[in-house]
Every structure is written in C-alpha cells, then in structure tokens.
PDB file of C-alpha atoms in Angstrom:
ATOM      1  CA  UNK A   1      -3.335  22.260   4.122  1.00  0.00           C
ATOM      2  CA  UNK A   2      -3.899  20.152   1.029  1.00  0.00           C
ATOM      3  CA  UNK A   3      -6.869  20.799  -1.227  1.00  0.00           C
ATOM      4  CA  UNK A   4      -9.852  18.516  -0.695  1.00  0.00           C
ATOM      5  CA  UNK A   5     -10.237  16.349  -3.784  1.00  0.00           C
ATOM      6  CA  UNK A   6     -13.612  15.756  -5.403  1.00  0.00           C
ATOM      7  CA  UNK A   7     -15.319  12.493  -4.519  1.00  0.00           C
ATOM      8  CA  UNK A   8     -18.157  10.194  -5.482  1.00  0.00           C
ATOM      9  CA  UNK A   9     -20.192   8.498  -2.747  1.00  0.00           C
ATOM     10  CA  UNK A  10     -20.115   4.709  -3.143  1.00  0.00           C
ATOM     11  CA  UNK A  11     -21.907   2.538  -0.575  1.00  0.00           C
ATOM     12  CA  UNK A  12     -22.093   5.612   1.706  1.00  0.00           C
ATOM     13  CA  UNK A  13     -18.328   6.246   1.547  1.00  0.00           C
ATOM     14  CA  UNK A  14     -16.504   8.993  -0.407  1.00  0.00           C
ATOM     15  CA  UNK A  15     -14.047   7.754  -3.040  1.00  0.00           C
ATOM     16  CA  UNK A  16     -11.748  10.692  -3.824  1.00  0.00           C
ATOM     17  CA  UNK A  17      -9.983  11.346  -7.097  1.00  0.00           C
ATOM     18  CA  UNK A  18      -7.838  13.854  -8.990  1.00  0.00           C
ATOM     19  CA  UNK A  19      -9.385  15.131 -12.230  1.00  0.00           C
ATOM     20  CA  UNK A  20      -7.204  17.202 -14.548  1.00  0.00           C
ATOM     21  CA  UNK A  21      -7.066  17.927 -18.274  1.00  0.00           C
ATOM     22  CA  UNK A  22      -9.460  17.267 -21.126  1.00  0.00           C
ATOM     23  CA  UNK A  23      -9.724  14.783 -23.970  1.00  0.00           C
ATOM     24  CA  UNK A  24      -9.778  10.970 -23.940  1.00  0.00           C
ATOM     25  CA  UNK A  25      -9.860   9.685 -20.362  1.00  0.00           C
ATOM     26  CA  UNK A  26      -6.904   7.975 -18.707  1.00  0.00           C
ATOM     27  CA  UNK A  27      -7.616   6.431 -15.293  1.00  0.00           C
ATOM     28  CA  UNK A  28      -4.684   5.977 -12.882  1.00  0.00           C
ATOM     29  CA  UNK A  29      -4.794   3.219 -10.244  1.00  0.00           C
ATOM     30  CA  UNK A  30      -2.074   3.384  -7.571  1.00  0.00           C
ATOM     31  CA  UNK A  31      -0.724   0.435  -5.633  1.00  0.00           C
ATOM     32  CA  UNK A  32      -0.699  -0.477  -1.954  1.00  0.00           C
ATOM     33  CA  UNK A  33       0.582   2.290   0.390  1.00  0.00           C
ATOM     34  CA  UNK A  34       0.616   4.955  -2.348  1.00  0.00           C
ATOM     35  CA  UNK A  35      -2.151   7.341  -3.489  1.00  0.00           C
ATOM     36  CA  UNK A  36      -3.263   9.274  -6.557  1.00  0.00           C
ATOM     37  CA  UNK A  37      -0.517  11.862  -6.125  1.00  0.00           C
ATOM     38  CA  UNK A  38       2.116   9.265  -7.067  1.00  0.00           C
ATOM     39  CA  UNK A  39       1.072   9.973 -10.673  1.00  0.00           C
ATOM     40  CA  UNK A  40       1.845  13.702 -10.509  1.00  0.00           C
ATOM     41  CA  UNK A  41       4.569  13.574 -13.178  1.00  0.00           C
ATOM     42  CA  UNK A  42       2.347  11.524 -15.496  1.00  0.00           C
ATOM     43  CA  UNK A  43      -0.649  13.812 -14.987  1.00  0.00           C
ATOM     44  CA  UNK A  44       1.466  16.872 -15.778  1.00  0.00           C
ATOM     45  CA  UNK A  45       2.741  15.264 -18.979  1.00  0.00           C
ATOM     46  CA  UNK A  46      -0.541  13.740 -20.174  1.00  0.00           C
ATOM     47  CA  UNK A  47      -3.156  16.304 -19.122  1.00  0.00           C
ATOM     48  CA  UNK A  48      -2.333  18.539 -22.091  1.00  0.00           C
ATOM     49  CA  UNK A  49      -4.042  16.006 -24.360  1.00  0.00           C
ATOM     50  CA  UNK A  50      -5.890  13.622 -22.022  1.00  0.00           C
ATOM     51  CA  UNK A  51      -8.317  13.904 -19.119  1.00  0.00           C
ATOM     52  CA  UNK A  52      -6.450  12.293 -16.238  1.00  0.00           C
ATOM     53  CA  UNK A  53      -8.352  10.758 -13.343  1.00  0.00           C
ATOM     54  CA  UNK A  54      -6.195   9.424 -10.501  1.00  0.00           C
ATOM     55  CA  UNK A  55      -8.079   7.638  -7.742  1.00  0.00           C
ATOM     56  CA  UNK A  56      -7.281   7.477  -4.033  1.00  0.00           C
ATOM     57  CA  UNK A  57      -8.264   3.888  -3.249  1.00  0.00           C
ATOM     58  CA  UNK A  58      -9.994   2.971  -0.002  1.00  0.00           C
ATOM     59  CA  UNK A  59      -7.738   3.549   2.989  1.00  0.00           C
ATOM     60  CA  UNK A  60      -5.300   5.626   0.935  1.00  0.00           C
ATOM     61  CA  UNK A  61      -4.846   9.359   0.419  1.00  0.00           C
ATOM     62  CA  UNK A  62      -8.094  11.215   1.093  1.00  0.00           C
ATOM     63  CA  UNK A  63     -10.295   8.100   0.776  1.00  0.00           C
ATOM     64  CA  UNK A  64      -9.872   7.329   4.460  1.00  0.00           C
ATOM     65  CA  UNK A  65     -12.702   4.815   4.901  1.00  0.00           C
ATOM     66  CA  UNK A  66     -13.879   1.633   3.145  1.00  0.00           C
ATOM     67  CA  UNK A  67     -17.351   0.181   2.507  1.00  0.00           C
ATOM     68  CA  UNK A  68     -18.211  -2.816   4.670  1.00  0.00           C
ATOM     69  CA  UNK A  69     -19.103  -4.866   1.595  1.00  0.00           C
ATOM     70  CA  UNK A  70     -15.763  -4.237  -0.137  1.00  0.00           C
ATOM     71  CA  UNK A  71     -13.990  -7.573   0.258  1.00  0.00           C
ATOM     72  CA  UNK A  72     -11.665  -8.051  -2.728  1.00  0.00           C
ATOM     73  CA  UNK A  73     -10.049  -6.279  -5.667  1.00  0.00           C
ATOM     74  CA  UNK A  74     -13.010  -7.185  -7.900  1.00  0.00           C
ATOM     75  CA  UNK A  75     -15.157  -5.037  -5.598  1.00  0.00           C
ATOM     76  CA  UNK A  76     -12.632  -2.203  -5.913  1.00  0.00           C
ATOM     77  CA  UNK A  77     -12.713  -2.503  -9.718  1.00  0.00           C
ATOM     78  CA  UNK A  78     -16.513  -2.347  -9.587  1.00  0.00           C
ATOM     79  CA  UNK A  79     -16.306   0.821  -7.488  1.00  0.00           C
ATOM     80  CA  UNK A  80     -13.964   2.476 -10.002  1.00  0.00           C
ATOM     81  CA  UNK A  81     -16.445   1.664 -12.769  1.00  0.00           C
ATOM     82  CA  UNK A  82     -19.237   3.132 -10.617  1.00  0.00           C
ATOM     83  CA  UNK A  83     -17.199   6.323 -10.216  1.00  0.00           C
ATOM     84  CA  UNK A  84     -16.817   6.500 -13.993  1.00  0.00           C
ATOM     85  CA  UNK A  85     -20.568   5.933 -14.390  1.00  0.00           C
ATOM     86  CA  UNK A  86     -21.215   8.878 -12.068  1.00  0.00           C
ATOM     87  CA  UNK A  87     -18.887  11.020 -14.192  1.00  0.00           C
ATOM     88  CA  UNK A  88     -20.628   9.816 -17.396  1.00  0.00           C
ATOM     89  CA  UNK A  89     -17.373   8.371 -18.748  1.00  0.00           C
ATOM     90  CA  UNK A  90     -17.580   5.338 -21.020  1.00  0.00           C
ATOM     91  CA  UNK A  91     -14.311   4.851 -22.907  1.00  0.00           C
ATOM     92  CA  UNK A  92     -11.016   4.829 -21.045  1.00  0.00           C
ATOM     93  CA  UNK A  93      -7.410   3.728 -20.902  1.00  0.00           C
ATOM     94  CA  UNK A  94      -6.196   2.475 -17.515  1.00  0.00           C
ATOM     95  CA  UNK A  95      -2.729   2.754 -15.993  1.00  0.00           C
ATOM     96  CA  UNK A  96      -2.163   0.651 -12.891  1.00  0.00           C
ATOM     97  CA  UNK A  97       0.755   0.348 -10.492  1.00  0.00           C
ATOM     98  CA  UNK A  98       1.369  -2.624  -8.203  1.00  0.00           C
ATOM     99  CA  UNK A  99      -1.960  -3.887  -6.847  1.00  0.00           C
ATOM    100  CA  UNK A 100      -3.560  -1.072  -8.843  1.00  0.00           C
ATOM    101  CA  UNK A 101      -2.509  -2.994 -11.942  1.00  0.00           C
ATOM    102  CA  UNK A 102      -4.451  -5.980 -10.630  1.00  0.00           C
ATOM    103  CA  UNK A 103      -7.470  -3.688 -10.116  1.00  0.00           C
ATOM    104  CA  UNK A 104      -7.019  -2.407 -13.672  1.00  0.00           C
ATOM    105  CA  UNK A 105      -6.969  -5.982 -15.012  1.00  0.00           C
ATOM    106  CA  UNK A 106     -10.161  -6.742 -13.086  1.00  0.00           C
ATOM    107  CA  UNK A 107     -11.754  -3.667 -14.682  1.00  0.00           C
ATOM    108  CA  UNK A 108     -10.865  -4.958 -18.148  1.00  0.00           C
ATOM    109  CA  UNK A 109     -12.286  -8.397 -17.362  1.00  0.00           C
ATOM    110  CA  UNK A 110     -15.430  -6.792 -15.930  1.00  0.00           C
ATOM    111  CA  UNK A 111     -16.027  -4.194 -18.657  1.00  0.00           C
ATOM    112  CA  UNK A 112     -13.976  -5.132 -21.744  1.00  0.00           C
ATOM    113  CA  UNK A 113     -15.878  -2.791 -24.074  1.00  0.00           C
ATOM    114  CA  UNK A 114     -15.070   0.261 -21.898  1.00  0.00           C
ATOM    115  CA  UNK A 115     -11.321  -0.206 -21.438  1.00  0.00           C
ATOM    116  CA  UNK A 116      -9.424   0.305 -24.679  1.00  0.00           C
ATOM    117  CA  UNK A 117      -5.818   0.252 -23.449  1.00  0.00           C
ATOM    118  CA  UNK A 118      -4.010  -1.049 -20.377  1.00  0.00           C
ATOM    119  CA  UNK A 119      -0.665  -0.138 -18.823  1.00  0.00           C
ATOM    120  CA  UNK A 120       0.600  -2.157 -15.868  1.00  0.00           C
ATOM    121  CA  UNK A 121       3.671  -0.915 -14.011  1.00  0.00           C
ATOM    122  CA  UNK A 122       5.384  -3.243 -11.547  1.00  0.00           C
ATOM    123  CA  UNK A 123       2.225  -5.314 -11.334  1.00  0.00           C
ATOM    124  CA  UNK A 124       1.645  -9.028 -11.237  1.00  0.00           C
ATOM    125  CA  UNK A 125      -1.806 -10.540 -11.710  1.00  0.00           C
ATOM    126  CA  UNK A 126      -0.895 -14.023 -10.505  1.00  0.00           C
ATOM    127  CA  UNK A 127      -0.872 -15.010  -6.851  1.00  0.00           C
ATOM    128  CA  UNK A 128       1.454 -12.809  -4.808  1.00  0.00           C
ATOM    129  CA  UNK A 129       4.749 -14.682  -4.220  1.00  0.00           C
ATOM    130  CA  UNK A 130       5.029 -16.078  -0.705  1.00  0.00           C
ATOM    131  CA  UNK A 131       8.158 -14.062   0.089  1.00  0.00           C
ATOM    132  CA  UNK A 132       6.261 -10.831  -0.624  1.00  0.00           C
ATOM    133  CA  UNK A 133       3.218 -11.989   1.358  1.00  0.00           C
ATOM    134  CA  UNK A 134       5.390 -12.603   4.404  1.00  0.00           C
ATOM    135  CA  UNK A 135       7.114  -9.238   4.008  1.00  0.00           C
ATOM    136  CA  UNK A 136       3.858  -7.296   3.635  1.00  0.00           C
ATOM    137  CA  UNK A 137       2.153  -9.209   6.441  1.00  0.00           C
ATOM    138  CA  UNK A 138       5.020  -8.324   8.734  1.00  0.00           C
ATOM    139  CA  UNK A 139       4.607  -4.648   7.907  1.00  0.00           C
ATOM    140  CA  UNK A 140       0.840  -4.763   8.346  1.00  0.00           C
ATOM    141  CA  UNK A 141       1.076  -6.609  11.668  1.00  0.00           C
ATOM    142  CA  UNK A 142       3.366  -3.872  12.959  1.00  0.00           C
ATOM    143  CA  UNK A 143       0.945  -1.189  11.749  1.00  0.00           C
ATOM    144  CA  UNK A 144      -1.999  -3.001  13.350  1.00  0.00           C
ATOM    145  CA  UNK A 145      -0.138  -3.313  16.654  1.00  0.00           C
ATOM    146  CA  UNK A 146       1.040   0.301  16.767  1.00  0.00           C
ATOM    147  CA  UNK A 147      -2.005   1.843  15.000  1.00  0.00           C
ATOM    148  CA  UNK A 148       0.360   4.080  13.063  1.00  0.00           C
ATOM    149  CA  UNK A 149       3.232   3.878  10.604  1.00  0.00           C
ATOM    150  CA  UNK A 150       6.272   4.734  12.663  1.00  0.00           C
ATOM    151  CA  UNK A 151       9.213   6.663  11.281  1.00  0.00           C
ATOM    152  CA  UNK A 152      11.296   3.491  11.399  1.00  0.00           C
ATOM    153  CA  UNK A 153       8.699   1.479   9.457  1.00  0.00           C
ATOM    154  CA  UNK A 154       8.170   4.320   6.964  1.00  0.00           C
ATOM    155  CA  UNK A 155      11.915   4.283   6.307  1.00  0.00           C
ATOM    156  CA  UNK A 156      11.912   0.501   5.726  1.00  0.00           C
ATOM    157  CA  UNK A 157       8.942   0.667   3.352  1.00  0.00           C
ATOM    158  CA  UNK A 158      10.359   3.643   1.452  1.00  0.00           C
ATOM    159  CA  UNK A 159      13.627   1.783   0.879  1.00  0.00           C
ATOM    160  CA  UNK A 160      11.671  -1.112  -0.666  1.00  0.00           C
ATOM    161  CA  UNK A 161       9.685   1.152  -2.990  1.00  0.00           C
ATOM    162  CA  UNK A 162      12.686   2.829  -4.601  1.00  0.00           C
ATOM    163  CA  UNK A 163      15.588   1.265  -6.502  1.00  0.00           C
ATOM    164  CA  UNK A 164      18.267  -0.647  -4.656  1.00  0.00           C
ATOM    165  CA  UNK A 165      20.830   2.095  -5.285  1.00  0.00           C
ATOM    166  CA  UNK A 166      18.432   5.028  -4.760  1.00  0.00           C
ATOM    167  CA  UNK A 167      20.345   6.314  -1.733  1.00  0.00           C
ATOM    168  CA  UNK A 168      23.561   6.623  -3.733  1.00  0.00           C
ATOM    169  CA  UNK A 169      21.817   8.086  -6.774  1.00  0.00           C
ATOM    170  CA  UNK A 170      19.917  10.644  -4.684  1.00  0.00           C
ATOM    171  CA  UNK A 171      23.173  12.261  -3.527  1.00  0.00           C
ATOM    172  CA  UNK A 172      23.567  13.764  -7.000  1.00  0.00           C
ATOM    173  CA  UNK A 173      19.855  13.855  -7.846  1.00  0.00           C
ATOM    174  CA  UNK A 174      17.840  16.486  -5.966  1.00  0.00           C
ATOM    175  CA  UNK A 175      14.441  15.511  -7.495  1.00  0.00           C
ATOM    176  CA  UNK A 176      14.990  11.901  -6.382  1.00  0.00           C
ATOM    177  CA  UNK A 177      15.953  13.103  -2.893  1.00  0.00           C
ATOM    178  CA  UNK A 178      12.724  15.095  -2.694  1.00  0.00           C
ATOM    179  CA  UNK A 179      10.648  12.189  -4.032  1.00  0.00           C
ATOM    180  CA  UNK A 180      12.048   9.801  -1.425  1.00  0.00           C
ATOM    181  CA  UNK A 181      11.394  12.318   1.361  1.00  0.00           C
ATOM    182  CA  UNK A 182       7.856  12.976   0.101  1.00  0.00           C
ATOM    183  CA  UNK A 183       6.961   9.286   0.016  1.00  0.00           C
ATOM    184  CA  UNK A 184       8.368   8.784   3.516  1.00  0.00           C
ATOM    185  CA  UNK A 185       6.387  11.771   4.786  1.00  0.00           C
ATOM    186  CA  UNK A 186       3.179  10.520   3.151  1.00  0.00           C
ATOM    187  CA  UNK A 187       3.526   7.191   4.961  1.00  0.00           C
ATOM    188  CA  UNK A 188       4.291   8.884   8.277  1.00  0.00           C
ATOM    189  CA  UNK A 189       1.203  11.097   8.040  1.00  0.00           C
ATOM    190  CA  UNK A 190      -1.388   8.342   7.543  1.00  0.00           C
ATOM    191  CA  UNK A 191      -4.050   9.079  10.162  1.00  0.00           C
ATOM    192  CA  UNK A 192      -5.148   6.727  12.926  1.00  0.00           C
ATOM    193  CA  UNK A 193      -8.692   6.548  11.513  1.00  0.00           C
ATOM    194  CA  UNK A 194      -7.220   5.425   8.208  1.00  0.00           C
ATOM    195  CA  UNK A 195      -5.361   2.425   9.651  1.00  0.00           C
ATOM    196  CA  UNK A 196      -8.243  -0.096   9.717  1.00  0.00           C
ATOM    197  CA  UNK A 197      -9.397   0.645   6.122  1.00  0.00           C
ATOM    198  CA  UNK A 198      -5.764   0.582   4.953  1.00  0.00           C
ATOM    199  CA  UNK A 199      -5.178  -2.804   6.588  1.00  0.00           C
ATOM    200  CA  UNK A 200      -8.344  -4.203   5.016  1.00  0.00           C
ATOM    201  CA  UNK A 201      -7.259  -3.014   1.574  1.00  0.00           C
ATOM    202  CA  UNK A 202      -3.763  -4.396   2.186  1.00  0.00           C
ATOM    203  CA  UNK A 203      -5.183  -7.819   2.983  1.00  0.00           C
ATOM    204  CA  UNK A 204      -7.217  -7.729  -0.249  1.00  0.00           C
ATOM    205  CA  UNK A 205      -4.135  -6.713  -2.242  1.00  0.00           C
ATOM    206  CA  UNK A 206      -1.769  -9.250  -0.690  1.00  0.00           C
ATOM    207  CA  UNK A 207      -4.190 -12.149  -1.113  1.00  0.00           C
ATOM    208  CA  UNK A 208      -5.630 -11.176  -4.486  1.00  0.00           C
ATOM    209  CA  UNK A 209      -6.874 -13.877  -6.819  1.00  0.00           C
ATOM    210  CA  UNK A 210      -4.796 -15.312  -9.665  1.00  0.00           C
ATOM    211  CA  UNK A 211      -5.996 -13.865 -12.969  1.00  0.00           C
ATOM    212  CA  UNK A 212      -3.097 -14.957 -15.187  1.00  0.00           C
ATOM    213  CA  UNK A 213      -5.296 -17.439 -17.028  1.00  0.00           C
ATOM    214  CA  UNK A 214      -8.090 -14.886 -17.417  1.00  0.00           C
ATOM    215  CA  UNK A 215      -5.844 -12.199 -18.903  1.00  0.00           C
ATOM    216  CA  UNK A 216      -4.861 -14.643 -21.647  1.00  0.00           C
ATOM    217  CA  UNK A 217      -8.224 -13.718 -23.183  1.00  0.00           C
ATOM    218  CA  UNK A 218      -7.390  -9.998 -23.347  1.00  0.00           C
ATOM    219  CA  UNK A 219      -7.090  -8.505 -26.810  1.00  0.00           C
ATOM    220  CA  UNK A 220      -6.702  -4.814 -25.990  1.00  0.00           C
ATOM    221  CA  UNK A 221      -3.397  -2.936 -26.460  1.00  0.00           C
ATOM    222  CA  UNK A 222      -1.328  -3.564 -23.326  1.00  0.00           C
ATOM    223  CA  UNK A 223       1.995  -2.229 -22.057  1.00  0.00           C
ATOM    224  CA  UNK A 224       3.737  -4.198 -19.301  1.00  0.00           C
ATOM    225  CA  UNK A 225       6.455  -2.156 -17.557  1.00  0.00           C
ATOM    226  CA  UNK A 226       8.822  -3.047 -14.734  1.00  0.00           C
ATOM    227  CA  UNK A 227      11.708  -1.388 -12.929  1.00  0.00           C
ATOM    228  CA  UNK A 228      14.693  -3.716 -13.141  1.00  0.00           C
ATOM    229  CA  UNK A 229      16.333  -2.518  -9.923  1.00  0.00           C
ATOM    230  CA  UNK A 230      13.400  -3.030  -7.557  1.00  0.00           C
ATOM    231  CA  UNK A 231      12.907  -5.067  -4.398  1.00  0.00           C
ATOM    232  CA  UNK A 232       9.289  -6.156  -4.912  1.00  0.00           C
ATOM    233  CA  UNK A 233       8.737  -7.158  -8.554  1.00  0.00           C
ATOM    234  CA  UNK A 234      10.933  -9.175 -10.915  1.00  0.00           C
ATOM    235  CA  UNK A 235      11.711  -9.188 -14.619  1.00  0.00           C
ATOM    236  CA  UNK A 236      10.500 -12.818 -14.692  1.00  0.00           C
ATOM    237  CA  UNK A 237       7.027 -11.719 -13.627  1.00  0.00           C
ATOM    238  CA  UNK A 238       6.980  -9.145 -16.409  1.00  0.00           C
ATOM    239  CA  UNK A 239       7.852 -11.863 -18.938  1.00  0.00           C
ATOM    240  CA  UNK A 240       5.017 -14.035 -17.589  1.00  0.00           C
ATOM    241  CA  UNK A 241       2.566 -11.134 -17.970  1.00  0.00           C
ATOM    242  CA  UNK A 242       3.882 -10.310 -21.416  1.00  0.00           C
ATOM    243  CA  UNK A 243       3.565 -13.928 -22.529  1.00  0.00           C
ATOM    244  CA  UNK A 244       0.057 -14.240 -21.091  1.00  0.00           C
ATOM    245  CA  UNK A 245      -1.349 -11.176 -22.896  1.00  0.00           C
ATOM    246  CA  UNK A 246      -1.195 -11.684 -26.632  1.00  0.00           C
ATOM    247  CA  UNK A 247       0.325  -8.750 -28.503  1.00  0.00           C
ATOM    248  CA  UNK A 248       1.392  -6.869 -25.376  1.00  0.00           C
ATOM    249  CA  UNK A 249       4.457  -4.632 -25.290  1.00  0.00           C
ATOM    250  CA  UNK A 250       7.191  -5.026 -22.671  1.00  0.00           C
ATOM    251  CA  UNK A 251       9.144  -2.155 -21.140  1.00  0.00           C
ATOM    252  CA  UNK A 252      12.102  -2.744 -18.821  1.00  0.00           C
ATOM    253  CA  UNK A 253      13.232   0.370 -16.959  1.00  0.00           C
ATOM    254  CA  UNK A 254      16.827   0.330 -15.745  1.00  0.00           C
ATOM    255  CA  UNK A 255      17.981   1.930 -12.468  1.00  0.00           C
ATOM    256  CA  UNK A 256      14.395   2.094 -11.198  1.00  0.00           C
ATOM    257  CA  UNK A 257      12.405   0.263  -8.572  1.00  0.00           C
ATOM    258  CA  UNK A 258       8.754  -0.095  -7.610  1.00  0.00           C
ATOM    259  CA  UNK A 259       8.046   3.611  -8.165  1.00  0.00           C
ATOM    260  CA  UNK A 260       9.720   3.640 -11.576  1.00  0.00           C
ATOM    261  CA  UNK A 261       7.200   6.228 -12.784  1.00  0.00           C
ATOM    262  CA  UNK A 262       8.766   8.649 -10.284  1.00  0.00           C
ATOM    263  CA  UNK A 263      12.420   7.619 -10.520  1.00  0.00           C
ATOM    264  CA  UNK A 264      12.404   7.567 -14.323  1.00  0.00           C
ATOM    265  CA  UNK A 265       9.424   9.824 -14.978  1.00  0.00           C
ATOM    266  CA  UNK A 266      10.573  11.220 -18.339  1.00  0.00           C
ATOM    267  CA  UNK A 267      11.330   7.795 -19.779  1.00  0.00           C
ATOM    268  CA  UNK A 268       8.104   6.264 -18.491  1.00  0.00           C
ATOM    269  CA  UNK A 269       6.053   9.241 -19.727  1.00  0.00           C
ATOM    270  CA  UNK A 270       7.622   9.024 -23.176  1.00  0.00           C
ATOM    271  CA  UNK A 271       6.714   5.362 -23.579  1.00  0.00           C
ATOM    272  CA  UNK A 272       3.205   5.818 -22.183  1.00  0.00           C
ATOM    273  CA  UNK A 273       2.466   8.779 -24.472  1.00  0.00           C
ATOM    274  CA  UNK A 274       3.754   6.889 -27.504  1.00  0.00           C
ATOM    275  CA  UNK A 275       1.654   3.883 -26.500  1.00  0.00           C
ATOM    276  CA  UNK A 276      -1.549   5.869 -25.889  1.00  0.00           C
ATOM    277  CA  UNK A 277      -1.180   7.927 -29.064  1.00  0.00           C
ATOM    278  CA  UNK A 278      -1.600   4.714 -31.064  1.00  0.00           C
ATOM    279  CA  UNK A 279      -4.885   3.832 -29.341  1.00  0.00           C
ATOM    280  CA  UNK A 280      -8.291   5.258 -30.253  1.00  0.00           C
ATOM    281  CA  UNK A 281     -10.461   5.505 -27.151  1.00  0.00           C
ATOM    282  CA  UNK A 282     -12.311   8.801 -27.618  1.00  0.00           C
TER     283      UNK A 282
END
C-alpha cells in the first residue's frame, strides 16, 4: 500500500503533495493523466539542494476529489498558491509538464513576485490544437461511458505519452520498460470515485485559455523544453513559446516524447539543475 501523502485542505477538499529535501523551493506541476510521482527522477536529483514539492492535482494521484468552484486552470493555479501560503513558502521556481505548464504560467501571471524561474516541459500555453482536443475528448468520452480506464485505453494513452519508438528502445532499456509499465498501471488503477473529478480537470485542461499574449510580458528566467519524438507536442509550439517569452532558453530533447523527463531523465535533470543554479530564489 502506498504511503498517504500530506495534504492541505482547500475549499473542503484535500490537495495532496510530495515534499522532499531542503533549500530553495521547486514546485512540480504534472500534466493531464499523470501525478506528482512522474517527477521521481527529478526529485531524487534536485532534493539534495532544493526543497521539492510535487502536487497531485485534482482528480489525479491521491487528490481524488475536486472543489465545486474549481472551473479553470486559473483556479488550479490559485489553489497551488494557497497551498504554498499554508506552507509559509514565498519564493519558488516552478516546473510544469503538459497542462501543468499552463498552470505554472498562470501562477507566474497571478503572483509574479513569488515565482523566480519557470520550466515548461512539453507544454503549450496557447489554445490546444483541434487535433489534440478531438483525441483527448475521445479518450474522456470513453472513460465517462465506462467509468474506468480500461486496459485497452490505458495502452493507447501510454503509447501517446512515450516516444514514437519507445517500444523498440525498451527492448534494450530495462528502466524504460519499467517506466512504461508503471505509467500503464497507474492509469489502470484510477478509482471509480476519481473519474468525475478527473474528467472535470481534463475538460479544464483541454479547453484552457490562450495565454500566449500574456506570457510575452514575462521577464523571469524561463526554460522551454520539448521531446522531439512525441505524439502530442511539436517543436513548432516550443519555438512559439520561446519567441513569446523574451530571454527564454530552448531545450530540444531527442528520442523522447511527452514524458521526456522520464525517458531522458539524466539529460533533463542536467539542464534543469544548470538552469536553476543560475537563479536566486532563496
């Protein structure tokens, strides 16, 4: 049985999080259908010099409910800031993946003096492309109809989250094999009570607002990273993000997909550590 993570009550619902290490605080925001444990390799690498807080967003991981008044990713960003208030944390760096990157951007726009560095991995803060909306809506409709994530659907989603040649690479890569199996298992074990909150969060993530114009005002150090061999995000989107955020750095990760932080953990960790070491957010 997994250990129960600590939580903060927000609008009468527990928002769970991982809290490991000490030093300047790095907040990790996962994307749709993942959870805080997706950052395990990053937490292990960073927690020797940083306090790492990885959140389980509403409907994900151990945060199996969602407040009735949570209606968009701005609300989620506000809840993360409330969690940090409860922990008496002021200055942070934020690392976001997928829709978690959009939440991270909303946090910066909401509290620019608190967030001193931003990393967005396989994120896009513009409107979600129509092809992705259709794909995600198809998945969510199937989940809503069956009130579970079937083994077949978990397999389809897992294939989209890893690189296009992950199956071939995993034959000679035992850690990748285990990572793929773990992600599949995590999807398959989402509880029935979690389905409605998960679907609500998914709808908020799929139909998030366009903040490309807003992020043009950002002046904080920013690293935009993307896996070049993924199904869900494109190099073009990373260029758009990079161009929109003045002074941002761009990292393209070869032979990696949506979960590039898992597939290429050492490379991603190296770049993130180098990036954070140049930022003062104590």
